[in-house]
Amino acid sequence: MEGKTILTGIRVNSEMTLGNFLGALLPMTRLSNKYSKNNQINIFIPDLHTIISDIDGELQKNLVKEIKYYLAAGLELNKNVHIYRQSYVPAHSELCWILNCVATMGETSRMIQYKEKSHNGDASTNVGIFDYPILMAADILLYGATYVPVGEDQFQHIELTRNIAERFNHKFGETFILPAKTVEQVKFMEVSNGSESEKAAGIRIRDLQNPEKKMSKSAEAENSKIMMSDEPARVTKKIMSAQTDSLGKIAFDMINQPGISNLLQIEALVTGTPLQDVISTWAGETHYGDLKKKVAASVSGYLEDFQKRVSEISDEEVYKILEDGEKYANEVAKKKLLEVQKAVKLR
Ligand code: TRP
């Protein structure tokens, strides 16, 4: 693949679970490293999207930390990798307004995320929640992005982006490159996501106490989740108390042994070993405690190294990366915005 733009907006959290890290941040890092030689990679902080909900006084601190996490995870920077803050590139907001005048109430009110967040259109909902996907369309269309790696909950927004872009092109002449259809997005993410076996399993780290569920930051029980900032003793305690089953054999079987399978998956990812190899190593073993000890040691060691790398990156370094990214983003986005303004006769 060559000459494409791959773009994603990353939600900034105050804290990140090992599940978020292994399931989203690390795959995006690998994807970037794999494609950045011949393609443009745009990773941006959608800070304007963030303020539709609680205004978080920690946003600046957290976004710096998030970028350090990418770097500590091994994100390789080169002239094709651009990291920027949405609000530092005014063209996003400006294009959003123009697209507001092309998108319809009908298609926008059909968005599942809008319905959920607005409790089916409750009158006290802020307009930002409604307009969210249109700003997202602007984020994507300004850069002519083809691939937009996101979670499933965002697929509907990508389809909406395609529809708006298509309508715009039809009404005002070819202006926008359409992002790939959802099915192609899924294929692209699968191909970029490591080994065959990992693909088959789907990288979704489970809740340690309820392994039928995804590991979630909002889980009540502390022992359900591993945070990227956890100390070794804490990690060990959590993994040793992970829920398993009473089958007494170590095998990868998400249906009947989700707890054990989750541990095998975590072991594979933090040691960088193909899942199949981890499964073979443990095949025939029966002591769950041994597996837990091994996984606890692997995760603790991994987090210790990771935290050390994070602590070695300075805030200044991060701001320099952002400023470079914003310079690039403004150049590209301004050019596209002017094209759009001309198309709708504002210029
Ligand atoms: N809405 C995305 C999310 O919640 C974040 C986002 C904003 C985004 N703009 C984007 C993702 C543009 C991809 C492209 O995860």
Tab-separated table of C-alpha atoms and ligand atoms in Angstrom:
chain	number	residue	atom	x	y	z
A	1	MET	CA	0.000	0.000	0.000
A	2	GLU	CA	1.259	3.442	-0.901
A	3	GLY	CA	0.209	7.056	-0.888
A	4	LYS	CA	-2.829	6.648	1.332
A	5	THR	CA	-3.719	8.565	4.447
A	6	ILE	CA	-4.528	6.608	7.575
A	7	LEU	CA	-6.143	8.740	10.231
A	8	THR	CA	-7.494	8.244	13.683
A	9	GLY	CA	-8.708	10.373	16.567
A	10	ILE	CA	-7.767	9.072	19.967
A	11	ARG	CA	-9.947	9.585	22.996
A	12	VAL	CA	-7.894	10.769	25.923
A	13	ASN	CA	-8.570	9.079	29.229
A	14	SER	CA	-7.341	9.995	32.654
A	15	GLU	CA	-6.253	6.407	33.123
A	16	MET	CA	-5.797	3.568	30.712
A	17	THR	CA	-6.389	-0.124	31.285
A	18	LEU	CA	-4.121	-2.837	29.962
A	19	GLY	CA	-7.126	-3.766	27.798
A	20	ASN	CA	-7.255	-0.329	26.119
A	21	PHE	CA	-3.528	-0.447	25.681
A	22	LEU	CA	-3.227	-3.924	24.166
A	23	GLY	CA	-6.483	-3.680	22.234
A	24	ALA	CA	-6.219	-0.199	20.737
A	25	LEU	CA	-3.049	1.763	21.407
A	26	LEU	CA	-0.556	-0.986	20.640
A	27	PRO	CA	-2.300	-2.126	17.427
A	28	MET	CA	-2.410	1.508	16.225
A	29	THR	CA	1.288	1.861	17.008
A	30	ARG	CA	2.140	-1.270	15.057
A	31	LEU	CA	-0.097	-0.220	12.209
A	32	SER	CA	1.617	3.149	12.052
A	33	ASN	CA	5.091	1.625	12.093
A	34	LYS	CA	4.082	-0.786	9.365
A	35	TYR	CA	2.632	1.780	6.956
A	36	SER	CA	4.374	5.062	7.714
A	37	LYS	CA	7.135	4.528	5.204
A	38	ASN	CA	4.880	5.007	2.201
A	39	ASN	CA	1.715	6.503	3.637
A	40	GLN	CA	0.658	9.437	5.759
A	41	ILE	CA	-0.307	8.616	9.324
A	42	ASN	CA	-2.414	11.171	11.175
A	43	ILE	CA	-3.030	10.591	14.856
A	44	PHE	CA	-4.893	13.427	16.485
A	45	ILE	CA	-6.483	14.371	19.778
A	46	PRO	CA	-10.142	15.285	19.186
A	47	ASP	CA	-10.182	17.838	21.979
A	48	LEU	CA	-13.239	19.609	20.536
A	49	HIS	CA	-15.115	16.331	20.713
A	50	THR	CA	-14.000	15.901	24.285
A	51	ILE	CA	-15.795	18.988	25.522
A	52	ILE	CA	-19.260	17.699	24.561
A	53	SER	CA	-19.239	15.968	27.933
A	54	ASP	CA	-17.785	16.981	31.276
A	55	ILE	CA	-15.125	19.593	30.857
A	56	ASP	CA	-12.097	17.933	32.355
A	57	GLY	CA	-9.509	20.209	33.912
A	58	GLU	CA	-6.954	17.463	33.406
A	59	LEU	CA	-7.269	17.304	29.624
A	60	GLN	CA	-3.910	18.948	28.895
A	61	LYS	CA	-2.054	16.745	31.333
A	62	ASN	CA	-3.802	13.637	30.068
A	63	LEU	CA	-3.197	14.283	26.416
A	64	VAL	CA	0.509	14.733	27.016
A	65	LYS	CA	0.519	11.446	28.888
A	66	GLU	CA	-1.383	9.720	26.091
A	67	ILE	CA	1.241	10.755	23.546
A	68	LYS	CA	4.006	9.589	25.837
A	69	TYR	CA	2.238	6.243	25.929
A	70	TYR	CA	2.383	6.001	22.144
A	71	LEU	CA	6.058	6.813	22.157
A	72	ALA	CA	6.774	4.385	24.999
A	73	ALA	CA	4.812	1.723	23.108
A	74	GLY	CA	7.298	2.090	20.270
A	75	LEU	CA	5.644	4.509	17.857
A	76	GLU	CA	8.316	5.410	15.330
A	77	LEU	CA	8.268	9.006	14.233
A	78	ASN	CA	9.251	10.019	10.749
A	79	LYS	CA	8.239	12.709	8.283
A	80	ASN	CA	5.006	10.865	7.484
A	81	VAL	CA	3.730	10.555	11.037
A	82	HIS	CA	1.703	13.526	12.259
A	83	ILE	CA	0.360	13.990	15.758
A	84	TYR	CA	-1.797	17.037	16.450
A	85	ARG	CA	-4.586	18.557	18.495
A	86	GLN	CA	-7.844	19.147	16.646
A	87	SER	CA	-8.489	22.558	18.193
A	88	TYR	CA	-5.114	23.797	16.956
A	89	VAL	CA	-6.280	23.294	13.379
A	90	PRO	CA	-9.219	25.695	12.938
A	91	ALA	CA	-10.174	24.250	9.554
A	92	HIS	CA	-11.843	21.331	11.364
A	93	SER	CA	-14.455	23.618	12.905
A	94	GLU	CA	-14.881	25.619	9.733
A	95	LEU	CA	-15.429	22.575	7.559
A	96	CYS	CA	-17.776	21.189	10.177
A	97	TRP	CA	-20.018	24.231	9.705
A	98	ILE	CA	-20.091	23.867	5.947
A	99	LEU	CA	-20.872	20.160	6.255
A	100	ASN	CA	-23.640	21.034	8.731
A	101	CYS	CA	-25.318	22.701	5.797
A	102	VAL	CA	-25.076	19.535	3.702
A	103	ALA	CA	-25.896	16.872	6.291
A	104	THR	CA	-29.540	16.307	7.199
A	105	MET	CA	-31.311	16.170	10.552
A	106	GLY	CA	-32.682	12.796	9.501
A	107	GLU	CA	-29.394	11.023	8.917
A	108	THR	CA	-27.695	12.642	11.890
A	109	SER	CA	-30.477	11.813	14.328
A	110	ARG	CA	-30.241	8.177	13.290
A	111	MET	CA	-26.791	7.839	14.830
A	112	ILE	CA	-26.881	5.262	17.612
A	113	GLN	CA	-24.315	7.100	19.699
A	114	TYR	CA	-26.379	10.272	19.518
A	115	LYS	CA	-29.534	8.401	20.545
A	116	GLU	CA	-27.742	6.845	23.475
A	117	LYS	CA	-25.987	9.972	24.659
A	118	SER	CA	-29.082	12.139	24.288
A	119	HIS	CA	-31.413	9.535	25.812
A	120	ASN	CA	-33.340	9.522	22.548
A	121	GLY	CA	-33.180	13.211	21.876
A	122	ASP	CA	-33.902	14.613	25.316
A	123	ALA	CA	-34.379	18.387	24.963
A	124	SER	CA	-31.615	19.252	27.403
A	125	THR	CA	-28.992	17.552	25.193
A	126	ASN	CA	-26.282	19.934	24.030
A	127	VAL	CA	-26.063	20.520	20.286
A	128	GLY	CA	-22.453	19.331	20.290
A	129	ILE	CA	-23.618	15.808	20.997
A	130	PHE	CA	-25.832	15.958	17.932
A	131	ASP	CA	-23.157	17.526	15.752
A	132	TYR	CA	-20.406	15.175	16.914
A	133	PRO	CA	-20.350	12.976	13.790
A	134	ILE	CA	-20.286	15.976	11.442
A	135	LEU	CA	-17.144	17.289	13.117
A	136	MET	CA	-15.774	13.786	12.804
A	137	ALA	CA	-16.567	13.845	9.074
A	138	ALA	CA	-14.597	17.092	8.831
A	139	ASP	CA	-11.661	15.495	10.688
A	140	ILE	CA	-11.545	12.751	8.094
A	141	LEU	CA	-12.383	14.593	4.870
A	142	LEU	CA	-9.897	17.440	5.340
A	143	TYR	CA	-7.053	14.981	4.901
A	144	GLY	CA	-8.600	12.660	2.328
A	145	ALA	CA	-8.146	9.741	4.682
A	146	THR	CA	-8.855	6.316	3.229
A	147	TYR	CA	-8.431	4.204	6.332
A	148	VAL	CA	-9.777	5.276	9.681
A	149	PRO	CA	-8.991	2.682	12.349
A	150	VAL	CA	-11.692	2.963	15.012
A	151	GLY	CA	-13.778	0.779	17.292
A	152	GLU	CA	-17.017	-0.767	16.091
A	153	ASP	CA	-19.050	1.897	17.846
A	154	GLN	CA	-17.697	4.420	15.312
A	155	PHE	CA	-18.488	2.524	12.095
A	156	GLN	CA	-21.811	4.268	11.668
A	157	HIS	CA	-20.014	7.614	11.761
A	158	ILE	CA	-17.669	6.518	8.988
A	159	GLU	CA	-20.633	5.514	6.834
A	160	LEU	CA	-22.235	8.888	7.542
A	161	THR	CA	-18.991	10.588	6.495
A	162	ARG	CA	-19.110	8.701	3.202
A	163	ASN	CA	-22.708	9.746	2.597
A	164	ILE	CA	-22.069	13.405	3.317
A	165	ALA	CA	-18.938	13.454	1.150
A	166	GLU	CA	-20.739	11.761	-1.691
A	167	ARG	CA	-23.607	14.232	-1.528
A	168	PHE	CA	-21.202	17.150	-1.421
A	169	ASN	CA	-19.249	15.864	-4.422
A	170	HIS	CA	-22.462	15.338	-6.340
A	171	LYS	CA	-23.807	18.816	-5.572
A	172	PHE	CA	-20.623	20.872	-5.789
A	173	GLY	CA	-18.189	18.818	-7.862
A	174	GLU	CA	-15.507	16.278	-6.904
A	175	THR	CA	-13.929	17.680	-3.770
A	176	PHE	CA	-13.561	14.916	-1.213
A	177	ILE	CA	-11.909	11.522	-1.178
A	178	LEU	CA	-14.305	9.074	0.481
A	179	PRO	CA	-13.025	6.928	3.342
A	180	ALA	CA	-13.224	3.210	2.599
A	181	LYS	CA	-16.439	1.359	3.376
A	182	THR	CA	-16.764	-0.249	6.790
A	183	VAL	CA	-16.123	-3.766	5.462
A	184	GLU	CA	-12.879	-2.613	3.911
A	185	GLN	CA	-11.931	-0.785	7.103
A	186	VAL	CA	-12.408	-4.014	9.025
A	187	LYS	CA	-10.298	-5.961	6.537
A	188	PHE	CA	-7.561	-3.367	6.732
A	189	MET	CA	-7.475	-3.467	10.538
A	190	GLU	CA	-7.334	-7.261	10.482
A	191	VAL	CA	-4.484	-7.390	8.023
A	192	SER	CA	-2.499	-4.878	10.038
A	193	ASN	CA	-3.159	-6.659	13.292
A	194	GLY	CA	-0.377	-9.158	13.737
A	195	SER	CA	-0.551	-12.902	13.431
A	196	GLU	CA	-3.336	-15.077	12.069
A	197	SER	CA	-4.147	-16.512	15.455
A	198	GLU	CA	-4.485	-13.116	17.088
A	199	LYS	CA	-6.806	-12.114	14.310
A	200	ALA	CA	-8.953	-15.159	14.852
A	201	ALA	CA	-9.175	-14.531	18.570
A	202	GLY	CA	-9.851	-10.835	18.214
A	203	ILE	CA	-7.795	-8.740	20.533
A	204	ARG	CA	-10.210	-8.049	23.319
A	205	ILE	CA	-8.819	-8.279	26.786
A	206	ARG	CA	-11.416	-9.443	29.296
A	207	ASP	CA	-12.416	-8.337	32.766
A	208	LEU	CA	-10.359	-10.422	35.210
A	209	GLN	CA	-13.333	-11.056	37.481
A	210	ASN	CA	-16.002	-11.445	34.763
A	211	PRO	CA	-14.096	-12.786	31.761
A	212	GLU	CA	-17.260	-12.878	29.641
A	213	LYS	CA	-17.035	-9.087	29.580
A	214	LYS	CA	-14.485	-6.726	28.112
A	215	MET	CA	-11.969	-5.213	30.548
A	216	SER	CA	-13.399	-1.787	31.246
A	217	LYS	CA	-12.103	1.270	33.005
A	218	SER	CA	-15.508	1.750	34.604
A	219	ALA	CA	-15.641	-1.719	36.196
A	220	GLU	CA	-16.343	-1.283	39.897
A	221	ALA	CA	-14.106	-4.005	41.282
A	222	GLU	CA	-10.451	-2.947	41.369
A	223	ASN	CA	-9.436	-6.545	40.718
A	224	SER	CA	-11.307	-6.557	37.410
A	225	LYS	CA	-8.858	-4.363	35.591
A	226	ILE	CA	-5.152	-3.719	35.301
A	227	MET	CA	-4.195	-0.082	34.920
A	228	MET	CA	-1.091	0.950	32.970
A	229	SER	CA	0.124	2.748	36.094
A	230	ASP	CA	-0.219	-0.277	38.421
A	231	GLU	CA	2.791	-1.362	40.447
A	232	PRO	CA	4.092	-4.952	40.238
A	233	ALA	CA	2.665	-6.072	43.595
A	234	ARG	CA	-0.731	-4.806	42.611
A	235	VAL	CA	-0.618	-6.467	39.207
A	236	THR	CA	0.371	-9.758	40.811
A	237	LYS	CA	-2.464	-9.593	43.299
A	238	LYS	CA	-5.000	-8.881	40.576
A	239	ILE	CA	-3.823	-11.648	38.259
A	240	MET	CA	-3.551	-14.217	41.035
A	241	SER	CA	-7.181	-13.530	41.922
A	242	ALA	CA	-8.452	-13.734	38.327
A	243	GLN	CA	-11.568	-15.831	37.815
A	244	THR	CA	-10.990	-19.076	35.953
A	245	ASP	CA	-13.038	-22.286	35.808
A	246	SER	CA	-13.049	-25.784	37.250
A	247	LEU	CA	-12.168	-27.736	34.112
A	248	GLY	CA	-8.591	-28.227	35.264
A	249	LYS	CA	-6.845	-27.909	31.913
A	250	ILE	CA	-5.102	-25.022	30.247
A	251	ALA	CA	-6.576	-24.497	26.796
A	252	PHE	CA	-7.678	-21.624	24.595
A	253	ASP	CA	-11.444	-21.814	24.567
A	254	MET	CA	-13.174	-18.452	24.811
A	255	ILE	CA	-16.608	-20.033	25.297
A	256	ASN	CA	-15.908	-22.541	28.061
A	257	GLN	CA	-12.712	-21.122	29.543
A	258	PRO	CA	-12.797	-17.360	29.001
A	259	GLY	CA	-10.675	-16.626	32.082
A	260	ILE	CA	-7.852	-18.966	31.113
A	261	SER	CA	-8.053	-17.873	27.474
A	262	ASN	CA	-7.788	-14.263	28.574
A	263	LEU	CA	-4.608	-15.002	30.534
A	264	LEU	CA	-3.099	-16.811	27.546
A	265	GLN	CA	-3.969	-13.877	25.320
A	266	ILE	CA	-2.432	-11.368	27.724
A	267	GLU	CA	0.718	-13.490	28.014
A	268	ALA	CA	1.033	-13.630	24.228
A	269	LEU	CA	0.640	-9.898	23.799
A	270	VAL	CA	2.943	-8.695	26.554
A	271	THR	CA	5.707	-11.143	25.679
A	272	GLY	CA	5.276	-10.556	21.939
A	273	THR	CA	4.827	-14.294	21.381
A	274	PRO	CA	2.326	-15.627	18.833
A	275	LEU	CA	-0.765	-16.799	20.720
A	276	GLN	CA	-0.475	-20.243	19.147
A	277	ASP	CA	2.980	-20.705	20.678
A	278	VAL	CA	1.761	-19.701	24.115
A	279	ILE	CA	-1.117	-22.152	23.801
A	280	SER	CA	1.243	-24.996	22.829
A	281	THR	CA	3.618	-24.205	25.685
A	282	TRP	CA	0.817	-24.625	28.212
A	283	ALA	CA	-1.046	-27.482	26.546
A	284	GLY	CA	-1.333	-30.445	28.929
A	285	GLU	CA	-0.627	-28.336	32.022
A	286	THR	CA	-3.230	-28.385	34.734
A	287	HIS	CA	-2.086	-25.956	37.428
A	288	TYR	CA	-3.843	-22.656	36.925
A	289	GLY	CA	-1.657	-21.146	39.663
A	290	ASP	CA	1.471	-21.705	37.571
A	291	LEU	CA	-0.055	-19.960	34.590
A	292	LYS	CA	-1.165	-17.062	36.763
A	293	LYS	CA	2.309	-16.687	38.270
A	294	LYS	CA	3.879	-16.622	34.845
A	295	VAL	CA	1.389	-14.085	33.475
A	296	ALA	CA	1.741	-11.931	36.592
A	297	ALA	CA	5.523	-11.872	36.145
A	298	SER	CA	5.235	-11.072	32.435
A	299	VAL	CA	2.753	-8.243	32.940
A	300	SER	CA	4.612	-6.752	35.924
A	301	GLY	CA	7.888	-6.767	34.018
A	302	TYR	CA	6.229	-5.303	30.968
A	303	LEU	CA	4.581	-2.501	32.921
A	304	GLU	CA	7.744	-1.690	34.831
A	305	ASP	CA	9.680	-1.247	31.587
A	306	PHE	CA	6.846	0.684	30.046
A	307	GLN	CA	6.485	3.064	32.997
A	308	LYS	CA	10.207	3.674	32.983
A	309	ARG	CA	10.141	4.583	29.289
A	310	VAL	CA	7.178	6.918	29.870
A	311	SER	CA	9.017	8.681	32.694
A	312	GLU	CA	11.986	9.316	30.429
A	313	ILE	CA	9.981	11.323	27.896
A	314	SER	CA	9.733	15.021	28.674
A	315	ASP	CA	6.690	17.231	28.227
A	316	GLU	CA	8.797	19.488	25.984
A	317	GLU	CA	9.437	16.620	23.625
A	318	VAL	CA	5.710	15.999	23.348
A	319	TYR	CA	4.884	19.666	22.724
A	320	LYS	CA	7.514	19.812	19.994
A	321	ILE	CA	5.929	16.795	18.286
A	322	LEU	CA	2.493	18.414	18.544
A	323	GLU	CA	3.693	21.709	17.136
A	324	ASP	CA	5.321	19.986	14.169
A	325	GLY	CA	2.159	17.973	13.614
A	326	GLU	CA	-0.016	21.060	13.796
A	327	LYS	CA	2.119	22.880	11.275
A	328	TYR	CA	1.660	20.032	8.818
A	329	ALA	CA	-2.040	19.594	9.585
A	330	ASN	CA	-2.768	23.291	9.135
A	331	GLU	CA	-1.063	23.325	5.746
A	332	VAL	CA	-3.006	20.349	4.422
A	333	ALA	CA	-6.314	21.280	6.022
A	334	LYS	CA	-6.242	24.933	4.939
A	335	LYS	CA	-5.712	23.917	1.351
A	336	LYS	CA	-8.658	21.549	1.384
A	337	LEU	CA	-10.835	24.074	3.196
A	338	LEU	CA	-10.147	26.684	0.519
A	339	GLU	CA	-11.140	24.185	-2.151
A	340	VAL	CA	-14.405	23.571	-0.291
A	341	GLN	CA	-15.052	27.285	0.206
A	342	LYS	CA	-14.612	27.811	-3.511
A	343	ALA	CA	-16.917	24.914	-4.307
A	344	VAL	CA	-19.720	26.449	-2.213
A	345	LYS	CA	-18.964	29.925	-3.553
A	346	LEU	CA	-17.747	31.429	-0.308
A	347	ARG	CA	-14.623	32.367	-2.249
B	1	TRP	N1	-15.208	9.509	17.784
B	1	TRP	C1	-13.957	8.805	17.919
B	1	TRP	C2	-14.031	7.909	19.162
B	1	TRP	O1	-14.852	8.128	20.013
B	1	TRP	C3	-12.803	9.763	18.014
B	1	TRP	C4	-12.693	10.562	16.770
B	1	TRP	C5	-13.015	11.883	16.583
B	1	TRP	C6	-12.264	10.080	15.514
B	1	TRP	N2	-12.791	12.232	15.284
B	1	TRP	C7	-12.344	11.161	14.614
B	1	TRP	C8	-11.825	8.837	15.075
B	1	TRP	C9	-12.000	11.020	13.264
B	1	TRP	C10	-11.483	8.713	13.750
B	1	TRP	C11	-11.573	9.776	12.862
B	1	TRP	O2	-13.263	6.992	19.259
